[in-house]
Coordinates of C-alpha atoms and ligand atoms in Angstrom, one line a residue:
M238 CA -12.4 -0.4 7.5
Y239 CA -9.2 0.3 5.4
K240 CA -11.9 1.9 2.8
I241 CA -13.4 4.7 5.5
I242 CA -9.5 5.6 6.9
R243 CA -8.6 5.7 2.8
W244 CA -12.1 7.8 1.7
F245 CA -10.7 10.6 5.0
L246 CA -6.8 10.8 3.1
F247 CA -8.1 10.2 -0.5
Q248 CA -9.9 14.3 0.4
I249 CA -6.6 15.9 1.0
S250 CA -3.9 16.0 -1.7
P251 CA -1.5 12.8 -1.6
E252 CA 1.7 14.3 -0.5
K253 CA -0.1 15.3 2.7
A254 CA -2.0 11.9 3.2
H255 CA 1.3 10.4 3.2
H256 CA 2.9 12.9 5.4
F257 CA -0.2 12.9 8.1
T258 CA -0.4 9.2 7.7
I259 CA 3.3 8.3 8.9
T260 CA 3.0 10.6 11.2
C261 CA 0.1 8.9 13.2
L262 CA 1.6 6.1 12.9
K263 CA 4.8 7.3 14.3
I264 CA 2.7 8.4 17.0
L265 CA 0.1 5.6 17.6
F266 CA 3.2 3.5 18.1
K267 CA 4.2 5.2 20.6
I268 CA 1.0 3.4 23.1
P269 CA 2.2 0.5 24.3
G270 CA 0.4 -2.6 23.2
A271 CA 0.1 -1.0 19.6
A272 CA 2.7 -2.8 18.2
A273 CA 1.3 -6.2 19.3
L274 CA -2.3 -5.1 18.9
C275 CA -1.3 -4.0 14.8
K276 CA 0.7 -7.8 14.6
K277 CA -2.3 -9.7 15.6
I278 CA -4.4 -7.7 13.3
F279 CA -1.6 -7.6 10.4
V280 CA 0.4 -10.7 10.7
I281 CA 1.0 -13.7 9.4
E282 CA 4.2 -15.4 10.6
N283 CA 5.1 -19.2 9.8
P284 CA 8.4 -20.2 8.6
K285 CA 7.0 -21.9 5.6
L286 CA 6.8 -17.6 4.4
A287 CA 10.8 -17.5 5.3
V288 CA 13.3 -17.2 1.5
N289 CA 16.8 -17.0 2.0
I290 CA 18.4 -15.1 -0.9
W291 CA 21.8 -13.7 -1.3
G292 CA 22.6 -15.1 1.7
L293 CA 19.5 -13.3 4.1
E294 CA 17.1 -14.5 5.5
F295 CA 13.5 -12.6 4.3
K296 CA 10.7 -13.6 6.9
N297 CA 8.5 -13.7 3.7
R298 CA 8.8 -12.2 0.2
V299 CA 6.8 -8.9 0.5
G300 CA 8.6 -5.9 1.0
L301 CA 8.2 -2.1 0.9
A302 CA 9.3 -0.4 -2.4
A303 CA 11.6 2.9 -2.7
G304 CA 9.8 5.9 -2.4
F305 CA 7.4 5.3 1.2
D306 CA 10.7 5.9 3.7
K307 CA 12.9 7.7 1.7
D308 CA 14.8 9.1 4.8
A309 CA 14.5 6.2 6.9
L310 CA 12.1 8.4 9.1
Y311 CA 9.5 5.6 9.6
Y312 CA 11.0 2.2 8.9
N313 CA 10.3 0.8 12.6
E314 CA 6.9 1.9 12.2
L315 CA 6.1 0.3 9.1
S316 CA 7.5 -2.8 10.0
H317 CA 4.7 -3.8 12.3
F318 CA 2.6 -4.7 9.6
G319 CA 4.5 -7.7 8.6
F320 CA 7.1 -6.8 5.3
G321 CA 9.9 -9.7 5.0
F322 CA 12.4 -5.7 4.1
I323 CA 11.8 -2.4 3.7
E324 CA 13.6 -0.4 1.2
I325 CA 14.9 2.9 2.2
G326 CA 15.6 5.9 -0.1
T327 CA 16.8 7.0 -3.0
V328 CA 19.0 9.0 -0.9
T329 CA 21.7 11.2 -2.6
P330 CA 24.5 12.3 -1.5
L331 CA 23.4 16.0 -0.7
P332 CA 20.4 16.7 0.7
Q333 CA 17.6 18.1 -2.1
P334 CA 14.0 19.6 -1.7
G335 CA 13.0 17.9 -5.0
N336 CA 10.4 19.4 -7.9
E337 CA 7.9 22.0 -7.2
K338 CA 4.6 21.2 -5.4
P339 CA 2.0 19.1 -6.4
R340 CA 4.3 16.4 -8.0
M341 CA 2.2 13.7 -6.6
F342 CA -1.6 12.7 -7.7
R343 CA -4.2 10.1 -7.8
L344 CA -5.6 8.4 -10.8
L345 CA -8.7 7.1 -9.5
Q346 CA -10.2 4.7 -12.0
D347 CA -7.0 4.3 -12.4
N348 CA -6.0 2.8 -9.3
S349 CA -2.8 4.1 -10.1
L350 CA -0.6 7.2 -9.1
L351 CA 1.3 10.1 -11.4
N352 CA 4.6 11.8 -9.2
R353 CA 7.6 13.5 -10.1
M354 CA 8.6 13.7 -7.4
G355 CA 12.1 14.0 -7.8
F356 CA 14.3 12.8 -5.2
N357 CA 13.5 14.8 -2.5
N358 CA 15.6 13.7 0.6
Q359 CA 17.6 14.7 3.2
G360 CA 21.1 13.4 2.3
A361 CA 22.6 9.5 2.5
Q362 CA 24.5 11.1 5.7
L363 CA 21.1 11.4 7.3
A364 CA 19.4 8.3 6.7
A365 CA 22.1 6.3 8.0
E366 CA 22.1 8.1 10.4
N367 CA 18.2 7.2 11.1
L368 CA 19.2 3.5 10.9
K369 CA 21.4 3.3 13.5
N370 CA 17.7 2.4 15.6
R371 CA 17.3 -0.5 13.1
K372 CA 15.7 -3.3 14.8
P373 CA 17.9 -6.6 14.2
G374 CA 16.2 -9.1 11.9
L375 CA 14.4 -6.3 10.1
I376 CA 16.2 -6.7 7.0
I377 CA 16.7 -3.2 5.2
G378 CA 18.2 -2.3 1.5
G379 CA 19.2 1.1 0.7
N380 CA 18.3 2.6 -2.5
I381 CA 21.1 4.9 -4.1
G382 CA 20.7 7.7 -6.6
K383 CA 23.0 11.3 -7.7
N384 CA 21.4 14.7 -6.9
K385 CA 19.6 16.5 -10.1
N386 CA 23.1 18.8 -10.1
T387 CA 25.5 16.2 -10.4
D388 CA 26.4 16.3 -13.9
N389 CA 25.7 12.9 -15.4
S390 CA 29.6 12.6 -16.3
H391 CA 30.1 13.0 -12.4
A392 CA 27.3 10.5 -11.2
N393 CA 29.4 7.5 -10.9
A394 CA 31.5 9.7 -7.5
D395 CA 27.9 10.4 -6.1
Y396 CA 26.5 6.7 -6.0
L397 CA 30.1 5.4 -4.9
K398 CA 29.1 8.6 -1.9
C399 CA 25.7 7.1 -1.0
F400 CA 27.1 3.3 -1.1
I401 CA 29.6 4.2 1.9
A402 CA 27.7 6.2 3.8
L403 CA 25.0 3.1 4.1
Y404 CA 27.4 0.6 4.3
D405 CA 27.1 -0.6 7.5
V406 CA 23.4 0.3 7.9
V407 CA 21.4 -1.7 4.6
D408 CA 21.5 -5.2 4.2
Y409 CA 21.1 -4.9 0.5
F410 CA 22.1 -1.5 -1.9
V411 CA 19.9 -0.8 -5.4
V412 CA 21.6 1.4 -7.7
N413 CA 18.5 3.7 -9.1
V414 CA 19.2 4.6 -13.6
S415 CA 15.3 3.9 -13.9
S416 CA 13.2 7.8 -12.3
P417 CA 11.9 9.2 -14.7
N418 CA 12.1 12.8 -12.6
T419 CA 15.1 13.3 -12.4
P420 CA 16.8 14.9 -15.7
N421 CA 18.8 12.2 -18.4
L422 CA 19.7 9.8 -15.3
R423 CA 17.1 7.1 -17.4
D424 CA 20.6 7.7 -19.9
L425 CA 22.6 6.1 -17.0
Q426 CA 20.6 2.8 -17.9
E427 CA 22.9 2.8 -22.0
K428 CA 25.4 -0.5 -21.8
E429 CA 28.2 1.3 -21.6
P430 CA 27.5 3.8 -18.6
L431 CA 25.9 1.4 -16.7
K432 CA 28.7 -1.1 -16.7
A433 CA 31.0 1.7 -15.5
L434 CA 29.1 2.6 -13.0
L435 CA 28.9 -1.1 -11.8
N436 CA 32.1 -1.9 -12.1
E437 CA 33.3 1.2 -9.9
L438 CA 30.7 -0.4 -7.8
M439 CA 31.2 -3.5 -7.8
D440 CA 34.6 -2.9 -7.0
L441 CA 34.5 -0.9 -4.0
N442 CA 31.8 -4.0 -2.5
N443 CA 34.7 -6.0 -3.3
K444 CA 37.0 -4.6 -1.0
Q445 CA 34.7 -4.4 1.8
P446 CA 35.0 -6.7 4.7
K447 CA 31.8 -8.1 3.7
V448 CA 30.5 -7.7 0.3
K449 CA 26.5 -7.3 0.4
P450 CA 24.1 -8.1 -2.5
L451 CA 24.3 -5.1 -5.1
L452 CA 20.6 -4.5 -7.6
L453 CA 20.3 -2.9 -10.4
K454 CA 16.3 -1.5 -10.9
I455 CA 15.6 -0.8 -14.6
A456 CA 12.4 1.0 -15.9
P457 CA 9.6 -0.8 -17.3
D458 CA 10.4 1.7 -20.3
L459 CA 13.4 -0.4 -21.7
S460 CA 13.1 -2.4 -25.5
T461 CA 13.8 -5.9 -25.6
H462 CA 16.9 -4.7 -26.9
Q463 CA 17.8 -3.3 -23.5
L464 CA 16.3 -5.9 -21.6
D465 CA 18.9 -7.8 -23.3
D466 CA 22.1 -5.4 -22.7
I467 CA 20.7 -5.8 -19.1
I468 CA 21.5 -9.2 -19.0
D469 CA 24.5 -9.3 -20.0
I470 CA 26.0 -6.6 -17.8
V471 CA 24.6 -8.6 -15.0
S472 CA 26.6 -11.3 -16.1
Q473 CA 29.3 -9.4 -17.0
T474 CA 29.3 -7.0 -13.6
K475 CA 27.9 -9.8 -10.8
I476 CA 25.8 -7.4 -9.5
H477 CA 23.2 -9.8 -7.6
G478 CA 20.1 -8.6 -9.2
V479 CA 17.7 -6.4 -10.6
I480 CA 14.3 -4.6 -9.6
A481 CA 11.7 -4.4 -12.3
T482 CA 9.9 -2.2 -12.2
N483 CA 10.2 1.7 -11.3
T484 CA 7.6 3.8 -12.7
T485 CA 6.6 3.8 -16.0
I486 CA 6.4 7.2 -18.4
D487 CA 4.4 5.7 -20.5
R488 CA 0.6 7.0 -20.6
E489 CA -0.5 4.6 -22.8
V490 CA -1.5 2.1 -19.7
L491 CA -4.0 3.9 -18.9
H492 CA -7.7 2.8 -19.2
Y493 CA -9.3 5.8 -17.8
E494 CA -7.7 8.6 -17.4
K495 CA -5.4 9.6 -20.2
E496 CA -6.9 12.9 -21.2
K497 CA -6.5 13.9 -17.5
V498 CA -3.1 12.7 -16.9
K499 CA -2.1 15.0 -20.1
N500 CA -3.1 18.4 -17.5
L501 CA -0.8 17.3 -14.8
G502 CA 2.4 16.9 -17.0
A503 CA 5.7 15.5 -16.5
G504 CA 6.5 12.5 -14.1
G505 CA 6.2 8.1 -13.6
I506 CA 2.5 6.2 -13.7
S507 CA 2.8 3.4 -10.8
G508 CA -0.4 1.1 -9.4
K509 CA -2.8 -1.0 -11.2
A510 CA -2.2 0.7 -14.2
L511 CA 1.9 -0.2 -14.8
T512 CA 0.6 -4.1 -13.6
Q513 CA 1.1 -6.1 -16.8
K514 CA 4.0 -3.4 -18.1
A515 CA 6.3 -5.0 -15.0
T516 CA 5.1 -8.3 -15.5
E517 CA 6.2 -8.4 -18.6
V518 CA 9.7 -7.2 -18.2
I519 CA 10.0 -9.4 -15.0
K520 CA 9.4 -12.6 -17.4
Y521 CA 11.5 -11.2 -20.4
L522 CA 14.3 -11.2 -17.8
H523 CA 13.9 -14.6 -16.2
T524 CA 13.3 -16.1 -19.2
H525 CA 16.5 -14.9 -21.3
S526 CA 19.0 -15.2 -18.4
N527 CA 17.1 -18.6 -17.7
G528 CA 16.8 -17.3 -14.2
A529 CA 20.2 -16.5 -13.7
F530 CA 19.7 -13.6 -11.1
P531 CA 17.1 -12.9 -8.3
I532 CA 14.7 -10.3 -9.8
I533 CA 12.4 -8.0 -7.0
G534 CA 9.1 -7.6 -9.2
V535 CA 7.5 -4.5 -8.1
G536 CA 4.6 -2.4 -10.3
G537 CA 1.2 -2.5 -9.6
I538 CA 0.6 -5.3 -7.2
H539 CA -3.0 -4.8 -5.6
C540 CA -4.3 -8.0 -4.8
A541 CA -2.9 -11.4 -4.0
D542 CA -2.9 -12.6 -7.4
D543 CA -0.4 -9.5 -8.6
A544 CA 1.3 -10.8 -6.3
L545 CA 1.1 -14.7 -7.3
E546 CA 1.5 -13.5 -11.0
K547 CA 5.0 -11.5 -10.1
L548 CA 5.9 -14.7 -8.5
N549 CA 5.4 -16.7 -11.3
A550 CA 6.8 -14.5 -13.9
G551 CA 10.0 -15.1 -11.9
A552 CA 10.5 -13.0 -8.9
A553 CA 11.7 -14.4 -5.9
L554 CA 10.6 -11.5 -4.3
I555 CA 8.1 -8.7 -4.8
Q556 CA 7.8 -4.7 -3.6
L557 CA 4.9 -2.4 -3.1
Y558 CA 4.2 1.2 -3.4
T559 CA 0.6 2.1 -4.6
G560 CA -1.3 -0.9 -4.0
F561 CA -0.2 -0.5 0.4
I562 CA -1.9 3.5 0.1
Y563 CA -5.0 1.9 -2.3
E564 CA -5.5 -1.4 -0.4
G565 CA -4.2 -0.7 3.0
P566 CA -1.7 -2.5 5.0
G567 CA -3.6 -5.8 5.2
L568 CA -2.3 -6.5 1.5
I569 CA 1.0 -7.9 3.3
K570 CA -1.2 -10.3 5.3
Q571 CA -3.4 -11.6 2.1
I572 CA -0.9 -11.9 0.3
N573 CA 1.2 -14.2 2.6
K574 CA -2.0 -16.1 3.5
K575 CA -2.1 -17.0 -0.7
L576 CA 1.5 -18.1 -0.6
L577 CA 0.8 -20.5 2.7
S578 CA -2.7 -22.0 1.0
Q579 CA -0.8 -22.0 -2.2
N580 CA 2.2 -23.7 -0.4
Y581 CA 4.4 -21.5 -2.9
N582 CA 8.0 -22.2 -1.8
Ligands
LIG882 C1 5.5 9.3 -4.8 C2 6.7 7.4 -5.2 C3 8.0 7.8 -5.0 C4 8.8 6.9 -5.3 N1 10.0 7.9 -5.2 C5 11.0 6.1 -5.2 C6 12.1 6.7 -5.3 O1 12.8 7.4 -5.1 N2 13.0 5.8 -6.1 C7 13.1 4.3 -5.9 O2 13.7 3.8 -6.8 N3 11.8 4.5 -6.7 C8 10.3 5.3 -6.1 N4 9.3 5.2 -6.7 C9 9.1 3.9 -7.1 C10 8.3 2.5 -6.7 O3 9.4 2.0 -5.7 C11 8.0 1.4 -7.4 O4 9.0 1.4 -8.0 C12 7.3 1.5 -8.6 O5 6.1 3.0 -7.4 C13 5.7 0.8 -9.0 O6 5.6 0.0 -7.5 P1 4.1 -0.1 -7.1 O7 2.6 0.2 -8.5 O8 3.6 -0.4 -6.7 O9 3.6 1.4 -7.1 C14 8.6 5.9 -6.2 C15 7.0 5.7 -6.5 C16 5.4 6.6 -6.0 C17 4.6 6.4 -6.6

């Protein structure tokens, strides 16, 4: 069924298809009974799927990755598909339009996407407003970044502003320094600036009535030396975990469309081409840190076995983005069914 819907959606540009789909969902779920029907079709509820991490009770381990609901407009509708958690953002302190269109491309033969969205969003304040309608029990992460026009020397202030704006309405935070689509953002992954940023955020976090889990989202393109630095930094700054990974700038991961992608320009690749690279990062972090912190594994999960591979590599939770687009909402149930059948706990 989803393959037919997908065929129609893939006739229009990826960004238009995205907006069309989520607008349809918004309308669909206004129909009485639609949410209940969707739940019946797509959701498995079983206490054996639940997991408690950072004091948060996740109904299951499968989340929606950042970038899909940047402005926190659709998380209630998306939750009807059975996600255990949803991450909104990346938000920046000020609204910004992102890069020029087209900025998202399908790489069909590789089951992948190339994007250079550039943190298009309506600002942290508006996302916070939108999150006031959240349903109880739904775990929401807030992914935060800096505005394109903010120089890296002032970047920390941007992250602090986003933290303050979202503090009351999210369950955990993600510090995004790994998008390839904001100029020089990835420089913030270097040891000293990163430590300074995370220390400032943790100082602010520690002053709040309740400390919220603060995670770092990293690129899959870091060297093993840089990954060792990340392990040190997590331990020194006492942040709560890592999300591995964001999209890759490495074109070698593509099997079929290396030539095509040359003409598409800059951007990060997600989807099946990223599966192995992201899993290797998770495995490295988990092994070399002796499992010192929880990892959210993301990158190229398109089937239940991909999910299991991420968990076996050391991820405590997983997230989907491109797989959700290519395989449809049935993927969440498929993964949870597999976890139940394997008695994964
Ligand atoms: C169109 C698009 C937009 C994205 N936007 C963001 C973003 O704003 N912030 C972020 O941290 N990651 C963003 N991502 C990265 C995803 O959250 C995820 O880390 C990456 O796509 C790998 O997972 P996947 O292979 O399941 O897509 C985006 C990905 C795509 C495809």
